[in-house]
């Protein structure tokens, strides 16, 4: 029987580049990763793909998933809700795959409370500076200024929680940061 896969949390403030890093590490088949696609009520951004980046759902659909107990964790972020579907996470881990979650700090705290510690790896991706983060958020945003301001103040609060994670990786260079994360996962895979 194969051993149970890891549950890897990749977190960090909005705009730090989690999505880019995630796509980078998913290319490495030696990591045996399954990416857990979240549900969100947010509007799709240009370049995003349904079922790859998120499952884009209505408020009603999100409510149904909550009521049916389908979510491992969920959070309200700025004006939308985001959540991790429960079913696949356990199924894939039992089959031996390593499951990757890209979630915020609040969702991470729920996972810490609700999932056994064994096989759990938490990584916080940190921007090189706050000014750099602000520039990235403004550049990609299609949202109004007040929403950007909320994202920025939330980012500052999230960065305060980095110490709760097993690892903090600074994203000053995508390739280097992705390599560091790959090395962490490889190390954990051989330690388990
Ligand atoms: P964005 O709108 O920038 O895609 O995401 C906003 C924030 O929600 C990011 O910090 C992102 O990591 C987080 N997020 C995405 N999916 C989930 C999820 O399923 N659960 C939680 N708790 N946060 C999520």
PDB file of C-alpha atoms and ligand atoms in Angstrom:
ATOM      1  CA  UNK A   1       0.000   0.000   0.000  1.00  0.00           C
ATOM      2  CA  UNK A   2       1.303   3.481  -0.788  1.00  0.00           C
ATOM      3  CA  UNK A   3       1.910   5.847   2.127  1.00  0.00           C
ATOM      4  CA  UNK A   4      -0.407   8.783   2.629  1.00  0.00           C
ATOM      5  CA  UNK A   5       0.475  11.966   0.731  1.00  0.00           C
ATOM      6  CA  UNK A   6       1.400  15.265   2.323  1.00  0.00           C
ATOM      7  CA  UNK A   7      -1.000  18.167   2.761  1.00  0.00           C
ATOM      8  CA  UNK A   8       0.946  21.258   1.684  1.00  0.00           C
ATOM      9  CA  UNK A   9      -0.401  24.713   2.456  1.00  0.00           C
ATOM     10  CA  UNK A  10       0.913  27.575   0.327  1.00  0.00           C
ATOM     11  CA  UNK A  11      -0.124  30.885   1.786  1.00  0.00           C
ATOM     12  CA  UNK A  12       0.892  34.528   1.721  1.00  0.00           C
ATOM     13  CA  UNK A  13      -0.666  37.903   1.015  1.00  0.00           C
ATOM     14  CA  UNK A  14      -2.773  38.567  -2.028  1.00  0.00           C
ATOM     15  CA  UNK A  15      -0.498  39.666  -4.895  1.00  0.00           C
ATOM     16  CA  UNK A  16       2.658  37.931  -3.625  1.00  0.00           C
ATOM     17  CA  UNK A  17       2.682  35.582  -6.614  1.00  0.00           C
ATOM     18  CA  UNK A  18       1.254  32.364  -5.169  1.00  0.00           C
ATOM     19  CA  UNK A  19      -0.531  31.545  -8.420  1.00  0.00           C
ATOM     20  CA  UNK A  20       2.631  31.869 -10.519  1.00  0.00           C
ATOM     21  CA  UNK A  21       4.698  29.830  -8.067  1.00  0.00           C
ATOM     22  CA  UNK A  22       1.960  27.215  -7.907  1.00  0.00           C
ATOM     23  CA  UNK A  23       1.934  26.827 -11.700  1.00  0.00           C
ATOM     24  CA  UNK A  24       5.719  26.535 -11.615  1.00  0.00           C
ATOM     25  CA  UNK A  25       5.847  23.772  -9.007  1.00  0.00           C
ATOM     26  CA  UNK A  26       2.945  21.879 -10.609  1.00  0.00           C
ATOM     27  CA  UNK A  27       5.152  21.389 -13.686  1.00  0.00           C
ATOM     28  CA  UNK A  28       7.487  19.205 -11.632  1.00  0.00           C
ATOM     29  CA  UNK A  29       6.022  15.701 -11.816  1.00  0.00           C
ATOM     30  CA  UNK A  30       8.551  14.333  -9.295  1.00  0.00           C
ATOM     31  CA  UNK A  31       6.594  16.207  -6.595  1.00  0.00           C
ATOM     32  CA  UNK A  32       3.495  14.075  -7.304  1.00  0.00           C
ATOM     33  CA  UNK A  33       1.213  17.029  -6.619  1.00  0.00           C
ATOM     34  CA  UNK A  34      -2.523  17.352  -6.871  1.00  0.00           C
ATOM     35  CA  UNK A  35      -3.702  20.968  -6.769  1.00  0.00           C
ATOM     36  CA  UNK A  36      -6.912  21.425  -4.833  1.00  0.00           C
ATOM     37  CA  UNK A  37      -8.944  23.942  -6.852  1.00  0.00           C
ATOM     38  CA  UNK A  38     -10.987  26.193  -4.555  1.00  0.00           C
ATOM     39  CA  UNK A  39     -14.497  27.493  -4.939  1.00  0.00           C
ATOM     40  CA  UNK A  40     -14.852  31.260  -5.122  1.00  0.00           C
ATOM     41  CA  UNK A  41     -17.669  33.736  -5.516  1.00  0.00           C
ATOM     42  CA  UNK A  42     -15.236  36.266  -7.015  1.00  0.00           C
ATOM     43  CA  UNK A  43     -15.443  37.351 -10.661  1.00  0.00           C
ATOM     44  CA  UNK A  44     -13.022  35.627 -13.030  1.00  0.00           C
ATOM     45  CA  UNK A  45      -9.928  37.718 -13.898  1.00  0.00           C
ATOM     46  CA  UNK A  46      -8.564  37.890 -17.431  1.00  0.00           C
ATOM     47  CA  UNK A  47      -6.325  34.882 -18.011  1.00  0.00           C
ATOM     48  CA  UNK A  48      -7.968  32.732 -15.364  1.00  0.00           C
ATOM     49  CA  UNK A  49      -9.464  29.392 -16.325  1.00  0.00           C
ATOM     50  CA  UNK A  50     -12.540  27.759 -14.775  1.00  0.00           C
ATOM     51  CA  UNK A  51     -11.534  24.506 -13.043  1.00  0.00           C
ATOM     52  CA  UNK A  52      -7.808  25.311 -13.223  1.00  0.00           C
ATOM     53  CA  UNK A  53      -7.588  28.468 -11.089  1.00  0.00           C
ATOM     54  CA  UNK A  54     -10.932  28.282  -9.322  1.00  0.00           C
ATOM     55  CA  UNK A  55     -14.422  26.929  -9.608  1.00  0.00           C
ATOM     56  CA  UNK A  56     -16.312  30.205 -10.027  1.00  0.00           C
ATOM     57  CA  UNK A  57     -19.642  29.821  -8.238  1.00  0.00           C
ATOM     58  CA  UNK A  58     -22.638  31.960  -7.298  1.00  0.00           C
ATOM     59  CA  UNK A  59     -23.418  32.943  -3.702  1.00  0.00           C
ATOM     60  CA  UNK A  60     -26.229  30.363  -3.685  1.00  0.00           C
ATOM     61  CA  UNK A  61     -23.912  27.566  -4.804  1.00  0.00           C
ATOM     62  CA  UNK A  62     -21.394  28.548  -2.122  1.00  0.00           C
ATOM     63  CA  UNK A  63     -24.170  28.491   0.509  1.00  0.00           C
ATOM     64  CA  UNK A  64     -25.221  25.011  -0.642  1.00  0.00           C
ATOM     65  CA  UNK A  65     -21.659  23.702  -0.333  1.00  0.00           C
ATOM     66  CA  UNK A  66     -21.414  25.143   3.172  1.00  0.00           C
ATOM     67  CA  UNK A  67     -24.781  23.703   4.222  1.00  0.00           C
ATOM     68  CA  UNK A  68     -23.828  20.263   2.894  1.00  0.00           C
ATOM     69  CA  UNK A  69     -20.547  20.323   4.850  1.00  0.00           C
ATOM     70  CA  UNK A  70     -18.497  20.007   1.649  1.00  0.00           C
ATOM     71  CA  UNK A  71     -15.768  22.467   2.627  1.00  0.00           C
ATOM     72  CA  UNK A  72     -12.593  21.632   4.555  1.00  0.00           C
ATOM     73  CA  UNK A  73     -12.168  25.337   5.328  1.00  0.00           C
ATOM     74  CA  UNK A  74     -13.469  28.602   3.936  1.00  0.00           C
ATOM     75  CA  UNK A  75     -13.057  32.321   4.360  1.00  0.00           C
ATOM     76  CA  UNK A  76     -14.479  35.658   3.399  1.00  0.00           C
ATOM     77  CA  UNK A  77     -11.785  37.696   1.685  1.00  0.00           C
ATOM     78  CA  UNK A  78     -12.528  41.349   0.985  1.00  0.00           C
ATOM     79  CA  UNK A  79     -15.992  40.992  -0.635  1.00  0.00           C
ATOM     80  CA  UNK A  80     -15.977  37.367  -1.699  1.00  0.00           C
ATOM     81  CA  UNK A  81     -15.911  33.878  -0.254  1.00  0.00           C
ATOM     82  CA  UNK A  82     -13.351  31.175  -0.969  1.00  0.00           C
ATOM     83  CA  UNK A  83     -13.319  27.540   0.167  1.00  0.00           C
ATOM     84  CA  UNK A  84     -11.546  24.204  -0.219  1.00  0.00           C
ATOM     85  CA  UNK A  85     -13.714  21.265  -1.337  1.00  0.00           C
ATOM     86  CA  UNK A  86     -13.227  18.465   1.198  1.00  0.00           C
ATOM     87  CA  UNK A  87     -13.808  15.279  -0.799  1.00  0.00           C
ATOM     88  CA  UNK A  88     -10.765  15.234  -3.096  1.00  0.00           C
ATOM     89  CA  UNK A  89      -8.216  16.237  -0.419  1.00  0.00           C
ATOM     90  CA  UNK A  90      -8.527  13.041   1.621  1.00  0.00           C
ATOM     91  CA  UNK A  91      -9.110  10.814  -1.412  1.00  0.00           C
ATOM     92  CA  UNK A  92      -5.920  11.983  -3.149  1.00  0.00           C
ATOM     93  CA  UNK A  93      -3.802  11.823   0.017  1.00  0.00           C
ATOM     94  CA  UNK A  94      -4.951   8.266   0.696  1.00  0.00           C
ATOM     95  CA  UNK A  95      -3.996   7.349  -2.884  1.00  0.00           C
ATOM     96  CA  UNK A  96      -0.461   8.620  -2.132  1.00  0.00           C
ATOM     97  CA  UNK A  97      -0.551  11.990  -3.899  1.00  0.00           C
ATOM     98  CA  UNK A  98       0.649  15.177  -2.224  1.00  0.00           C
ATOM     99  CA  UNK A  99      -2.163  17.711  -2.081  1.00  0.00           C
ATOM    100  CA  UNK A 100      -1.427  21.418  -2.500  1.00  0.00           C
ATOM    101  CA  UNK A 101      -3.749  24.058  -1.027  1.00  0.00           C
ATOM    102  CA  UNK A 102      -3.355  27.724  -1.886  1.00  0.00           C
ATOM    103  CA  UNK A 103      -5.281  29.449   0.872  1.00  0.00           C
ATOM    104  CA  UNK A 104      -5.135  32.527   3.079  1.00  0.00           C
ATOM    105  CA  UNK A 105      -4.016  32.851   6.693  1.00  0.00           C
ATOM    106  CA  UNK A 106      -7.473  32.388   8.163  1.00  0.00           C
ATOM    107  CA  UNK A 107      -8.052  29.205   6.150  1.00  0.00           C
ATOM    108  CA  UNK A 108      -4.653  27.943   7.296  1.00  0.00           C
ATOM    109  CA  UNK A 109      -5.694  28.367  10.930  1.00  0.00           C
ATOM    110  CA  UNK A 110      -8.796  26.254  10.256  1.00  0.00           C
ATOM    111  CA  UNK A 111      -6.675  23.523   8.659  1.00  0.00           C
ATOM    112  CA  UNK A 112      -4.289  23.609  11.664  1.00  0.00           C
ATOM    113  CA  UNK A 113      -7.308  23.056  13.930  1.00  0.00           C
ATOM    114  CA  UNK A 114      -9.101  20.433  11.857  1.00  0.00           C
ATOM    115  CA  UNK A 115      -6.472  18.282  10.163  1.00  0.00           C
ATOM    116  CA  UNK A 116      -3.999  15.951  11.903  1.00  0.00           C
ATOM    117  CA  UNK A 117      -0.456  17.380  12.102  1.00  0.00           C
ATOM    118  CA  UNK A 118       1.116  14.313  10.557  1.00  0.00           C
ATOM    119  CA  UNK A 119       1.990  15.023   6.922  1.00  0.00           C
ATOM    120  CA  UNK A 120       1.027  18.697   7.141  1.00  0.00           C
ATOM    121  CA  UNK A 121       3.514  21.216   5.684  1.00  0.00           C
ATOM    122  CA  UNK A 122       2.859  24.968   5.786  1.00  0.00           C
ATOM    123  CA  UNK A 123       4.725  27.486   3.641  1.00  0.00           C
ATOM    124  CA  UNK A 124       4.306  31.260   3.720  1.00  0.00           C
ATOM    125  CA  UNK A 125       5.340  33.176   0.628  1.00  0.00           C
ATOM    126  CA  UNK A 126       6.614  36.635   1.545  1.00  0.00           C
ATOM    127  CA  UNK A 127       7.021  39.619  -0.823  1.00  0.00           C
ATOM    128  CA  UNK A 128      10.501  41.218  -0.958  1.00  0.00           C
ATOM    129  CA  UNK A 129       8.934  44.410   0.449  1.00  0.00           C
ATOM    130  CA  UNK A 130       5.543  45.947   1.065  1.00  0.00           C
ATOM    131  CA  UNK A 131       6.111  48.549  -1.671  1.00  0.00           C
ATOM    132  CA  UNK A 132       6.761  45.756  -4.156  1.00  0.00           C
ATOM    133  CA  UNK A 133       3.562  44.006  -3.087  1.00  0.00           C
ATOM    134  CA  UNK A 134       1.529  47.186  -3.486  1.00  0.00           C
ATOM    135  CA  UNK A 135       2.906  47.678  -7.002  1.00  0.00           C
ATOM    136  CA  UNK A 136       2.007  44.095  -7.972  1.00  0.00           C
ATOM    137  CA  UNK A 137      -1.528  44.354  -6.583  1.00  0.00           C
ATOM    138  CA  UNK A 138      -2.162  47.647  -8.379  1.00  0.00           C
ATOM    139  CA  UNK A 139      -0.734  46.349 -11.643  1.00  0.00           C
ATOM    140  CA  UNK A 140      -2.913  43.273 -11.930  1.00  0.00           C
ATOM    141  CA  UNK A 141      -6.071  44.596 -10.343  1.00  0.00           C
ATOM    142  CA  UNK A 142      -9.268  45.166 -12.202  1.00  0.00           C
ATOM    143  CA  UNK A 143     -10.903  46.145  -8.915  1.00  0.00           C
ATOM    144  CA  UNK A 144     -11.834  49.615  -7.576  1.00  0.00           C
ATOM    145  CA  UNK A 145      -9.357  51.530  -5.419  1.00  0.00           C
ATOM    146  CA  UNK A 146     -11.208  50.857  -2.167  1.00  0.00           C
ATOM    147  CA  UNK A 147     -10.958  47.098  -2.798  1.00  0.00           C
ATOM    148  CA  UNK A 148      -7.239  47.481  -3.505  1.00  0.00           C
ATOM    149  CA  UNK A 149      -6.870  49.369  -0.203  1.00  0.00           C
ATOM    150  CA  UNK A 150      -8.642  46.526   1.611  1.00  0.00           C
ATOM    151  CA  UNK A 151      -6.355  43.967  -0.031  1.00  0.00           C
ATOM    152  CA  UNK A 152      -3.337  46.000   1.098  1.00  0.00           C
ATOM    153  CA  UNK A 153      -4.417  46.343   4.716  1.00  0.00           C
ATOM    154  CA  UNK A 154      -5.319  42.645   4.776  1.00  0.00           C
ATOM    155  CA  UNK A 155      -1.876  41.833   3.333  1.00  0.00           C
ATOM    156  CA  UNK A 156      -0.144  43.666   6.189  1.00  0.00           C
ATOM    157  CA  UNK A 157      -2.171  41.718   8.763  1.00  0.00           C
ATOM    158  CA  UNK A 158      -1.446  38.424   6.960  1.00  0.00           C
ATOM    159  CA  UNK A 159       2.314  39.078   6.913  1.00  0.00           C
ATOM    160  CA  UNK A 160       2.191  39.339  10.709  1.00  0.00           C
ATOM    161  CA  UNK A 161       1.103  35.685  10.815  1.00  0.00           C
ATOM    162  CA  UNK A 162       4.053  34.318   8.827  1.00  0.00           C
ATOM    163  CA  UNK A 163       5.652  33.062  12.045  1.00  0.00           C
ATOM    164  CA  UNK A 164       2.898  30.450  12.438  1.00  0.00           C
ATOM    165  CA  UNK A 165       4.110  28.594   9.343  1.00  0.00           C
ATOM    166  CA  UNK A 166       6.763  25.863   9.114  1.00  0.00           C
ATOM    167  CA  UNK A 167       8.622  27.771   6.372  1.00  0.00           C
ATOM    168  CA  UNK A 168       8.802  31.352   5.092  1.00  0.00           C
ATOM    169  CA  UNK A 169      10.030  31.777   1.500  1.00  0.00           C
ATOM    170  CA  UNK A 170      10.713  35.236   0.041  1.00  0.00           C
ATOM    171  CA  UNK A 171       9.480  35.654  -3.520  1.00  0.00           C
ATOM    172  CA  UNK A 172      12.163  37.953  -4.909  1.00  0.00           C
ATOM    173  CA  UNK A 173      12.683  35.735  -7.945  1.00  0.00           C
ATOM    174  CA  UNK A 174      10.031  33.270  -9.168  1.00  0.00           C
ATOM    175  CA  UNK A 175      12.436  30.542 -10.189  1.00  0.00           C
ATOM    176  CA  UNK A 176      14.453  30.710  -6.977  1.00  0.00           C
ATOM    177  CA  UNK A 177      11.373  30.785  -4.755  1.00  0.00           C
ATOM    178  CA  UNK A 178       9.844  27.857  -6.671  1.00  0.00           C
ATOM    179  CA  UNK A 179      13.113  25.913  -6.299  1.00  0.00           C
ATOM    180  CA  UNK A 180      13.118  26.491  -2.549  1.00  0.00           C
ATOM    181  CA  UNK A 181       9.556  25.227  -2.257  1.00  0.00           C
ATOM    182  CA  UNK A 182      10.343  22.183  -4.394  1.00  0.00           C
ATOM    183  CA  UNK A 183      13.305  21.408  -2.124  1.00  0.00           C
ATOM    184  CA  UNK A 184      11.097  21.654   0.980  1.00  0.00           C
ATOM    185  CA  UNK A 185       8.560  19.244  -0.528  1.00  0.00           C
ATOM    186  CA  UNK A 186      11.262  16.775  -1.604  1.00  0.00           C
ATOM    187  CA  UNK A 187      12.758  16.847   1.881  1.00  0.00           C
ATOM    188  CA  UNK A 188       9.377  16.200   3.492  1.00  0.00           C
ATOM    189  CA  UNK A 189       8.622  13.411   1.018  1.00  0.00           C
ATOM    190  CA  UNK A 190      11.791  11.573   1.971  1.00  0.00           C
ATOM    191  CA  UNK A 191      11.311  12.226   5.700  1.00  0.00           C
ATOM    192  CA  UNK A 192       7.777  10.776   5.835  1.00  0.00           C
TER     193      UNK A 192
HETATM  194  P1  LIG B   1      -7.565  36.117  -5.068  1.00  0.00           P
HETATM  195  O1  LIG B   1      -8.866  36.860  -5.171  1.00  0.00           O
HETATM  196  O2  LIG B   1      -6.386  37.045  -5.085  1.00  0.00           O
HETATM  197  O3  LIG B   1      -7.461  34.974  -6.062  1.00  0.00           O
HETATM  198  O4  LIG B   1      -7.547  35.408  -3.643  1.00  0.00           O
HETATM  199  C1  LIG B   1      -7.705  36.137  -2.475  1.00  0.00           C
HETATM  200  C2  LIG B   1      -7.162  35.354  -1.320  1.00  0.00           C
HETATM  201  O5  LIG B   1      -7.951  34.199  -1.061  1.00  0.00           O
HETATM  202  C3  LIG B   1      -5.737  34.840  -1.544  1.00  0.00           C
HETATM  203  O6  LIG B   1      -4.974  35.085  -0.381  1.00  0.00           O
HETATM  204  C4  LIG B   1      -5.938  33.374  -1.784  1.00  0.00           C
HETATM  205  O7  LIG B   1      -4.812  32.590  -1.403  1.00  0.00           O
HETATM  206  C5  LIG B   1      -7.092  33.087  -0.880  1.00  0.00           C
HETATM  207  N1  LIG B   1      -7.790  31.839  -1.207  1.00  0.00           N
HETATM  208  C6  LIG B   1      -7.943  31.257  -2.419  1.00  0.00           C
HETATM  209  N2  LIG B   1      -8.628  30.118  -2.304  1.00  0.00           N
HETATM  210  C7  LIG B   1      -8.895  29.954  -0.995  1.00  0.00           C
HETATM  211  C8  LIG B   1      -9.580  28.953  -0.241  1.00  0.00           C
HETATM  212  O8  LIG B   1     -10.080  27.951  -0.739  1.00  0.00           O
HETATM  213  N3  LIG B   1      -9.658  29.163   1.092  1.00  0.00           N
HETATM  214  C9  LIG B   1      -9.139  30.255   1.703  1.00  0.00           C
HETATM  215  N4  LIG B   1      -9.265  30.326   3.031  1.00  0.00           N
HETATM  216  N5  LIG B   1      -8.494  31.216   1.035  1.00  0.00           N
HETATM  217  C10 LIG B   1      -8.375  31.066  -0.296  1.00  0.00           C
END
